[in-house]
Short mmCIF file of C-alpha atoms and ligand atoms in Angstrom, two decimals:
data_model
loop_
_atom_site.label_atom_id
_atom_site.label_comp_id
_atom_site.label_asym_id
_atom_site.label_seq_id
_atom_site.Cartn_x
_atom_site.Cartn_y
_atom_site.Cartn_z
CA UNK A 21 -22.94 26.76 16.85
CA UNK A 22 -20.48 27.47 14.04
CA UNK A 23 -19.93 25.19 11.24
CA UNK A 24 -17.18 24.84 9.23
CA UNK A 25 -15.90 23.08 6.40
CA UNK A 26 -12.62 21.90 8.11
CA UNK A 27 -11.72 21.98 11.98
CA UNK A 28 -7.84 21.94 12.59
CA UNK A 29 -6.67 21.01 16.56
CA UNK A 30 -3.40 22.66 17.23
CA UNK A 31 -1.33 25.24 15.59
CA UNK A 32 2.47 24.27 15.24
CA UNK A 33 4.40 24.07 12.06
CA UNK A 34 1.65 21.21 11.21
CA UNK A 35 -1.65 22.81 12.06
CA UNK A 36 -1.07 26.03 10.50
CA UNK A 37 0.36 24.68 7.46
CA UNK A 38 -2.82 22.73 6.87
CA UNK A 39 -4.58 26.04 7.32
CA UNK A 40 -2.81 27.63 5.02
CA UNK A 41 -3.90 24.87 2.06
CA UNK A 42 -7.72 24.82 3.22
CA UNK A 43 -7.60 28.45 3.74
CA UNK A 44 -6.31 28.89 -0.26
CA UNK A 45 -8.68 26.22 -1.49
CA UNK A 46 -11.40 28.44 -0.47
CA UNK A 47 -12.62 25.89 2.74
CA UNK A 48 -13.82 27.95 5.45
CA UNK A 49 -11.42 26.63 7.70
CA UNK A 50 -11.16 26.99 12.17
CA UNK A 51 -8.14 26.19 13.88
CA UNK A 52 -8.46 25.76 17.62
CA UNK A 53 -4.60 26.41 19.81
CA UNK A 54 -4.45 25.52 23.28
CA UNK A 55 -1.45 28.37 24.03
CA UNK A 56 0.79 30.16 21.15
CA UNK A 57 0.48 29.60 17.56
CA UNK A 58 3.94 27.73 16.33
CA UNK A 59 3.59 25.35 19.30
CA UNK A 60 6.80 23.64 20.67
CA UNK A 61 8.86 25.31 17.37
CA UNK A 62 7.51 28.44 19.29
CA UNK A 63 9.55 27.71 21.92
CA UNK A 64 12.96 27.26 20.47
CA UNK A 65 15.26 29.54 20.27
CA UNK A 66 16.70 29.24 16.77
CA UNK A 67 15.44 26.91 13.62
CA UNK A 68 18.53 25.98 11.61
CA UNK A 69 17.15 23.22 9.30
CA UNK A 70 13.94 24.72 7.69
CA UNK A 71 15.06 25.38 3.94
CA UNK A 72 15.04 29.05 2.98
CA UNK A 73 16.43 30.58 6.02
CA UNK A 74 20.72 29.60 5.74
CA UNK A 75 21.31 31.70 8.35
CA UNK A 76 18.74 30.10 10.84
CA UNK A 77 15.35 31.93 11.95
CA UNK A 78 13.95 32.63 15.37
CA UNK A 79 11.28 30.02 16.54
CA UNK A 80 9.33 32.83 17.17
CA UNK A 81 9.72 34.65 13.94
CA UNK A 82 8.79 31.66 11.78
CA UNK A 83 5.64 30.69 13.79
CA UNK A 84 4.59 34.16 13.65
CA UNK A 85 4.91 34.52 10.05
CA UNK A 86 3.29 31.28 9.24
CA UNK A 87 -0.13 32.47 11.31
CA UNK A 88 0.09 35.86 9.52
CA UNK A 89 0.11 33.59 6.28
CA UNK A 90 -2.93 31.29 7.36
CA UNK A 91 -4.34 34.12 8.16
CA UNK A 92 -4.12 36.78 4.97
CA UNK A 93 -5.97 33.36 3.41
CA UNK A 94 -8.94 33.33 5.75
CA UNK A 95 -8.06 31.35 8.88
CA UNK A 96 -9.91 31.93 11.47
CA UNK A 97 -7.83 31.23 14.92
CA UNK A 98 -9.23 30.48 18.59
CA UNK A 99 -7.21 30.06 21.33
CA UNK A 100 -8.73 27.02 23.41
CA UNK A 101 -8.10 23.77 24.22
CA UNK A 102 -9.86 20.85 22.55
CA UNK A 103 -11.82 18.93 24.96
CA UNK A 104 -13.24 16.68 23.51
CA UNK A 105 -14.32 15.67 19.62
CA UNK A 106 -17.54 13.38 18.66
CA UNK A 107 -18.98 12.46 15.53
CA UNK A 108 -22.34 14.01 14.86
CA UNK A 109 -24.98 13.48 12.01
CA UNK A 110 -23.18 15.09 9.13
CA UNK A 111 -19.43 15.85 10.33
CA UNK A 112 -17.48 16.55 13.88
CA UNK A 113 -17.89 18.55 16.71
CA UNK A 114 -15.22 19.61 19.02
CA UNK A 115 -15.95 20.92 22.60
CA UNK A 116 -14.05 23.90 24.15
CA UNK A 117 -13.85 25.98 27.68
CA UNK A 118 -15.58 28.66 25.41
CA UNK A 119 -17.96 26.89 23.11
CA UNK A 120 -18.79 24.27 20.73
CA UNK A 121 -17.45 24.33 17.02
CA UNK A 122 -18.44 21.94 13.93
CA UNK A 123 -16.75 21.11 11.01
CA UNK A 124 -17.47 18.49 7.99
CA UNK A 125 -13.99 17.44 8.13
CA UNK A 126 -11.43 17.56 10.92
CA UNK A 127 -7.63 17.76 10.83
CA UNK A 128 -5.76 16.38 13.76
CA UNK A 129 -2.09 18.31 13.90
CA UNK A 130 -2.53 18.88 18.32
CA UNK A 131 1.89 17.60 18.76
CA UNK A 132 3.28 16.61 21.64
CA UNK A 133 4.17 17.70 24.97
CA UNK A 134 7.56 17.30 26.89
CA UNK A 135 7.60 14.48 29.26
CA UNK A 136 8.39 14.58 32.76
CA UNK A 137 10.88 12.54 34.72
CA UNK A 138 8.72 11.64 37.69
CA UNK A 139 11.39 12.10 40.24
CA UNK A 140 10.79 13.27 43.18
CA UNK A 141 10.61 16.87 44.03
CA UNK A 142 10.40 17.68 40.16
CA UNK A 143 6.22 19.11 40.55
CA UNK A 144 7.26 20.99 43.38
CA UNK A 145 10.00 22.91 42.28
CA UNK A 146 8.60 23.41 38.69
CA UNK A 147 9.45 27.23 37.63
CA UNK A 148 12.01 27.46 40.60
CA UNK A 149 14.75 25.87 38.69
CA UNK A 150 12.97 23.20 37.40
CA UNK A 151 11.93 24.27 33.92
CA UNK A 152 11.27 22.25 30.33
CA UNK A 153 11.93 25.37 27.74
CA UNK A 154 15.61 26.88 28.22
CA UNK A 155 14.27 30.17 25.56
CA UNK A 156 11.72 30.44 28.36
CA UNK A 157 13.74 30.48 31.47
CA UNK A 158 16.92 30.49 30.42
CA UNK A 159 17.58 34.22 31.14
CA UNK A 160 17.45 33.39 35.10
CA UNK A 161 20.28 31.70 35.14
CA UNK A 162 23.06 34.02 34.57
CA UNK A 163 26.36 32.78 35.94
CA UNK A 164 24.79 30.04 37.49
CA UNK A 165 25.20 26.04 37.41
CA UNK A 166 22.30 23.93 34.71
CA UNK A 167 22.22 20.46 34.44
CA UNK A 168 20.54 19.22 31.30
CA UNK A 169 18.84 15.92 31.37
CA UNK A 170 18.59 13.89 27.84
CA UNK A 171 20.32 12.93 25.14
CA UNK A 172 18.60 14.04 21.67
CA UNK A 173 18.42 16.86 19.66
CA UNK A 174 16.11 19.25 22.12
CA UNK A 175 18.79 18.01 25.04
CA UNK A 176 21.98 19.27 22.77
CA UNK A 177 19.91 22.15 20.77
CA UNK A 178 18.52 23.57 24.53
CA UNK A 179 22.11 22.70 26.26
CA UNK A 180 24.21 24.71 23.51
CA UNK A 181 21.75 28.10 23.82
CA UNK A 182 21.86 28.05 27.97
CA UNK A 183 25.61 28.09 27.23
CA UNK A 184 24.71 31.78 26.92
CA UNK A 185 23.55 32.27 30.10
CA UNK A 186 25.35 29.53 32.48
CA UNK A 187 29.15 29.53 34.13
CA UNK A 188 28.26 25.88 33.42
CA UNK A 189 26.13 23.55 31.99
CA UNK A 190 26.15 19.70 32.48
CA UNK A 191 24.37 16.93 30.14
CA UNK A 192 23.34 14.14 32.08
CA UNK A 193 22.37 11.54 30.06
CA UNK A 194 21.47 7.81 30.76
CA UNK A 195 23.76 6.07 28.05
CA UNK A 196 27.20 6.95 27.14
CA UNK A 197 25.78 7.87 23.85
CA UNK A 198 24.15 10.65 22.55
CA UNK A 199 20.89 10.48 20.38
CA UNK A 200 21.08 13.65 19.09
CA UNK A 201 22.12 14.24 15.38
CA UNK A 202 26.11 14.01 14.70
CA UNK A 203 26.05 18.14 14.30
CA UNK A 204 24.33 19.39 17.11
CA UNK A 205 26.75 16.54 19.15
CA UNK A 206 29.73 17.75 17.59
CA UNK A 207 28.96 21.19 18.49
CA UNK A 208 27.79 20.42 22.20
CA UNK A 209 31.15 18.13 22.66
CA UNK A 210 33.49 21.34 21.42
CA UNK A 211 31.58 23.87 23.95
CA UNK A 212 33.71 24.70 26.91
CA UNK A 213 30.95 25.66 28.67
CA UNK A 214 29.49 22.08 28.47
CA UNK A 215 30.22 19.12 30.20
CA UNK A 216 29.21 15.25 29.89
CA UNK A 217 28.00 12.74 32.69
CA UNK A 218 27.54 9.57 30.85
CA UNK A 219 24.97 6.87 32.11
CA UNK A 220 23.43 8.83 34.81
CA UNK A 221 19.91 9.05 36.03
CA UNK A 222 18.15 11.45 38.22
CA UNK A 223 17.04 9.75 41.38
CA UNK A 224 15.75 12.67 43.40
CA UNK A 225 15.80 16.82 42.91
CA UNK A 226 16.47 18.45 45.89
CA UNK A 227 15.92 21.88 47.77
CA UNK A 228 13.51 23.88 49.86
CA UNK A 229 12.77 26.58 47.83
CA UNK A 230 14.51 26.14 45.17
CA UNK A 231 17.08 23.78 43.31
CA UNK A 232 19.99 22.90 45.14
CA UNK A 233 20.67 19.89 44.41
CA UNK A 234 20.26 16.65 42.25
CA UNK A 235 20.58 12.99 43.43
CA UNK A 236 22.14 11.19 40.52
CA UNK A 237 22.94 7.31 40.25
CA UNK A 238 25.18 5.46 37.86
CA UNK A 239 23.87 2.91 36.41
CA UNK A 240 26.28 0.97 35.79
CA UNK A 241 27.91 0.52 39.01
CA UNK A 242 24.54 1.82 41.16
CA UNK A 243 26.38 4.69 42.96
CA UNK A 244 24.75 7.33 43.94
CA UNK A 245 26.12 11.30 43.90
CA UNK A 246 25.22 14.74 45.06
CA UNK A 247 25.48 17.26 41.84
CA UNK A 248 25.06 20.58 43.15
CA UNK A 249 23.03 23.12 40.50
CA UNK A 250 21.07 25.91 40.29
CA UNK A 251 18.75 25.07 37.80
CA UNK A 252 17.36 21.46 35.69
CA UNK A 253 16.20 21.39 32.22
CA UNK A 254 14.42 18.13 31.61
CA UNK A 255 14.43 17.62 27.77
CA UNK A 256 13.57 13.51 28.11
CA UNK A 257 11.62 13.48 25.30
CA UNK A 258 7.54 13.84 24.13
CA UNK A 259 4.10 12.28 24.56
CA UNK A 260 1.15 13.20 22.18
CA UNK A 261 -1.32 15.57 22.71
CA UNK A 262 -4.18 13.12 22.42
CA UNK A 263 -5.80 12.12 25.47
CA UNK A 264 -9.04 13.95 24.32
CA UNK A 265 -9.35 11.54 21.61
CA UNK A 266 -8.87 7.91 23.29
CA UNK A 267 -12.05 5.98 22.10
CA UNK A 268 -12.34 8.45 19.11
CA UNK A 269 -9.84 7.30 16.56
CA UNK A 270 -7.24 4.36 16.81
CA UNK A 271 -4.03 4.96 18.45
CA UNK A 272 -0.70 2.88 18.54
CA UNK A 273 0.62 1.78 21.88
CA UNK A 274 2.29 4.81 22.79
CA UNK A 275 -0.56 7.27 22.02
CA UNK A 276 0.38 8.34 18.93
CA UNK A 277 -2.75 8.28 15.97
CA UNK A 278 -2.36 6.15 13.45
CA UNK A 279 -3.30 6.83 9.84
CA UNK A 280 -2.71 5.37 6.43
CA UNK A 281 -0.70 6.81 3.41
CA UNK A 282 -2.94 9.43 2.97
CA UNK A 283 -3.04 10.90 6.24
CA UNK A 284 -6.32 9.18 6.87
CA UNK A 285 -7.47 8.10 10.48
CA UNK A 286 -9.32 4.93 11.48
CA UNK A 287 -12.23 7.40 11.14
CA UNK A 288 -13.07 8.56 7.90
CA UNK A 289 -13.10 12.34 7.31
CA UNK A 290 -10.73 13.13 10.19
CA UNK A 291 -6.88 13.43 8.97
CA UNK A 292 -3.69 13.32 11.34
CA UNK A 293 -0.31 15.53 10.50
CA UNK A 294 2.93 16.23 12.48
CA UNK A 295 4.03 14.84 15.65
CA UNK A 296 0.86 13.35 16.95
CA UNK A 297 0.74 10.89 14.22
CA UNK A 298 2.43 7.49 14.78
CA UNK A 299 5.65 7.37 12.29
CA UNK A 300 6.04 10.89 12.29
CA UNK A 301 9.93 12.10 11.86
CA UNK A 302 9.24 15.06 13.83
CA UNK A 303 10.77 17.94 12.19
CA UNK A 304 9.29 21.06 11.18
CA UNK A 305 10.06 20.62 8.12
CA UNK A 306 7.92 17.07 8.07
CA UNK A 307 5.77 18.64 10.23
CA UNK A 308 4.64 21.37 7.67
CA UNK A 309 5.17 18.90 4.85
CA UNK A 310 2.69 16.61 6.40
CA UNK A 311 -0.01 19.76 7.48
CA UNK A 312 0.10 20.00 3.41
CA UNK A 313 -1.13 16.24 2.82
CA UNK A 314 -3.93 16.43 5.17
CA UNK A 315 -5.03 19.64 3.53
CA UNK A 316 -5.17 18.37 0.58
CA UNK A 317 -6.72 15.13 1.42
CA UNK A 318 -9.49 16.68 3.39
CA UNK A 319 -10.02 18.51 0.19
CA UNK A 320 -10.94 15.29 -1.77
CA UNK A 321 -12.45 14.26 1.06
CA UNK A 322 -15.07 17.10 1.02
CA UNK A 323 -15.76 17.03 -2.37
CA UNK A 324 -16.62 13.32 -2.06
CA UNK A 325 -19.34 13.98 0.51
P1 LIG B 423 14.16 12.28 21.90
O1 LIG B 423 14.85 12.31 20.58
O2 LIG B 423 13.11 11.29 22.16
O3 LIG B 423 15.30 12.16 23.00
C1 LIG B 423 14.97 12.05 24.36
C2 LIG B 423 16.24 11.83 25.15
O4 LIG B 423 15.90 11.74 26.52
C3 LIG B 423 16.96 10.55 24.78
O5 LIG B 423 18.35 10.75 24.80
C4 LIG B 423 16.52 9.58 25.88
O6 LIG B 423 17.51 8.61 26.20
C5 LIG B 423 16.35 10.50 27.06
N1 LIG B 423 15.33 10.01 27.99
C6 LIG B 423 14.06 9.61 27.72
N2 LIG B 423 13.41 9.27 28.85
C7 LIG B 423 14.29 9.48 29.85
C8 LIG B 423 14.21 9.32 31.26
N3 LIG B 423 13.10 8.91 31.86
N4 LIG B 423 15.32 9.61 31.99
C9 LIG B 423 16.45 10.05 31.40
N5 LIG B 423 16.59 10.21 30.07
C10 LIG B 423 15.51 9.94 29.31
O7 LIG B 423 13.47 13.70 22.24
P2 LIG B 423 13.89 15.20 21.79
O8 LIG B 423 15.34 15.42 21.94
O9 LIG B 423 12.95 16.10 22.51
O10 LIG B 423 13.54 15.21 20.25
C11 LIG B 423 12.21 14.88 19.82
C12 LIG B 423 12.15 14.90 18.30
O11 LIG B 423 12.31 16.25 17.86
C13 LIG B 423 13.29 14.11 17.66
O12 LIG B 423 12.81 13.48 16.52
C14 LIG B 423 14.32 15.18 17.31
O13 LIG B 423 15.13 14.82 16.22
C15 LIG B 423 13.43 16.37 16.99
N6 LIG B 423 14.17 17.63 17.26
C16 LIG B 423 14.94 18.09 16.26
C17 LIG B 423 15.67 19.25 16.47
C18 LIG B 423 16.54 19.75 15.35
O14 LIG B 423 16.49 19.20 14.27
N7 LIG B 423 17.34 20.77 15.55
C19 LIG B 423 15.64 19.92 17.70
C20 LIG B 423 14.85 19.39 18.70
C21 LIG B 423 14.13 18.22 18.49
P3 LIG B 423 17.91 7.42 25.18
O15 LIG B 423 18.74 8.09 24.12
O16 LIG B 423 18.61 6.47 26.03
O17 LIG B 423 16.58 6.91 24.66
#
């Protein structure tokens, strides 16, 4: 089995700026990705708030640049998932589809994934019209009818760019106000192509093959109407990436590791960064931000040992 000096599970904006640090500081450094490196930032269209770039940069252009940087620094990348992780002797190891892998230290930066609704029909009709990345899918829907579901930044962000595709799109959110930040509201409320239903659920996604139809219920005054659409994008918010490590290092209520100041998990050695770790703000920016202060204190860390 290979040993490193520092493990890193996942490789968004967090992940892959902690390789980066270890890479430089001469730590022979693994980082394990379950799908593409640049995670969920990989998966958005346009990245308008990362310093540097004032006239925005592609999601995928920015996560592929920062793996070519980890990289040129002596990252070594494998794309599997992280099954489990368990303390051995002297350090960690983590357990894959294709192999075991041990490091002395470890560096926690595995995100989040979108959450579902749970409605029903939403499983079934996943990929034929239901669909939780708009820069993935989007492209189907020329000329056709999108509801949105959610109120936050991805809801707005995702909403705005299917405007490029859709006759129509339509938020549905389950408040009559938005969570998103004031500019990517502001710029959602002036798009013709968009259009508000304010505290509205989904009760029920219907059709045989594909979407046809959505079930939606007021909440305020319980009655329930047929929206007819072509397509749902369910942006309803995240859970962390960190059922693998239940029993392994403390988590808050909601899944999310906790640390200390430093990054630090309830077990010592193993570090948490980005939006797995509980407090996170859960921008790229933070994310990369934080990827740096786990580096650096898995450095001391090591030389500690
Ligand atoms: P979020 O901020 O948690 O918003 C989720 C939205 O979905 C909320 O409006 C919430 O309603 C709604 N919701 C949650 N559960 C629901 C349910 N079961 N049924 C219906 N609606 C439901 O998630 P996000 O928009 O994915 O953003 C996640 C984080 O990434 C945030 O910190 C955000 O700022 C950041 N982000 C930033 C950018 C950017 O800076 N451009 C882009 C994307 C994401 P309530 O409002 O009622 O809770």
């Amino acid at each position: 089995m290979k040993n490193y000096d520092v493990l890193i599970l996942g490789g968004g904006g967090a992940g892959l700026t902690a390789a980066l640090y270890t890479s430089r500081a001469k730590l022979s450094t693994l980082l394990l990705e379950k799908l593409i490196p640049g995670g969920q930032i990989a998966l958005t269209d346009i990245v308008e708030n990362y310093p540097g770039f004032p006239e925005g940069i592609t999601g995928g252009e920015i996560s592929k640049r920062m793996e070519e940087q980890a990289k040129r620094y002596g990252t070594e990348m494998v794309y599997q998932e992280a099954r489990s992780l368990k303390k051995q002797e002297k350090g960690f190891e983590v357990q894959t589809a294709s192999g075991n892998y041990a490091a002395k230290a470890v560096i926690l930066a595995a995100g989040a994934s979108f959450r579902t609704l749970g409605v029903p029909r939403e499983k079934e009709l996943t990929g034929r019209g239901v669909s939780y990345c708009a820069t993935c899918d989007g492209a189907f829907f020329k000329n056709k009818q999108i509801a949105v579901i959610g109120g936050g930044d991805s809801a707005m962000q995702e909403g705005i760019f299917l405007t490029r595709f859709a006759a129509q799109v339509t938020v549905i959110h389950r408040r009559d106000k938005l969570r998103a930040s004031p500019i990517l509201q502001e710029r959602a409320k002036k798009d013709p192509k968009i259009h508000f239903i304010w505290d509205t659920v989904v009760e029920k996604i219907e059709g045989e093959k594909k979407v046809e139809n959505i079930l939606l219920k007021n909440i305020k005054n319980n009655k329930v109407q047929d929206f007819k659409t072509d397509g749902v994008f369910i942006f309803v918010g995240h859970d962390p990436n960190t059922g693998f490590l239940k029993d392994f290092v403390r988590l808050d209520d909601k899944g999310y590791v906790v640390t200390d100041s430093f990054l630090r998990t309830s077990v010592p050695g193993v570090f948490a960064a980005g939006e797995i770790r509980a407090g996170a703000v859960k921008q790229l920016v933070s994310a990369c931000g934080e990827g740096c202060e786990a580096a650096l204190a898995a450095q001391s860390y090591l030389e500690n040992l």
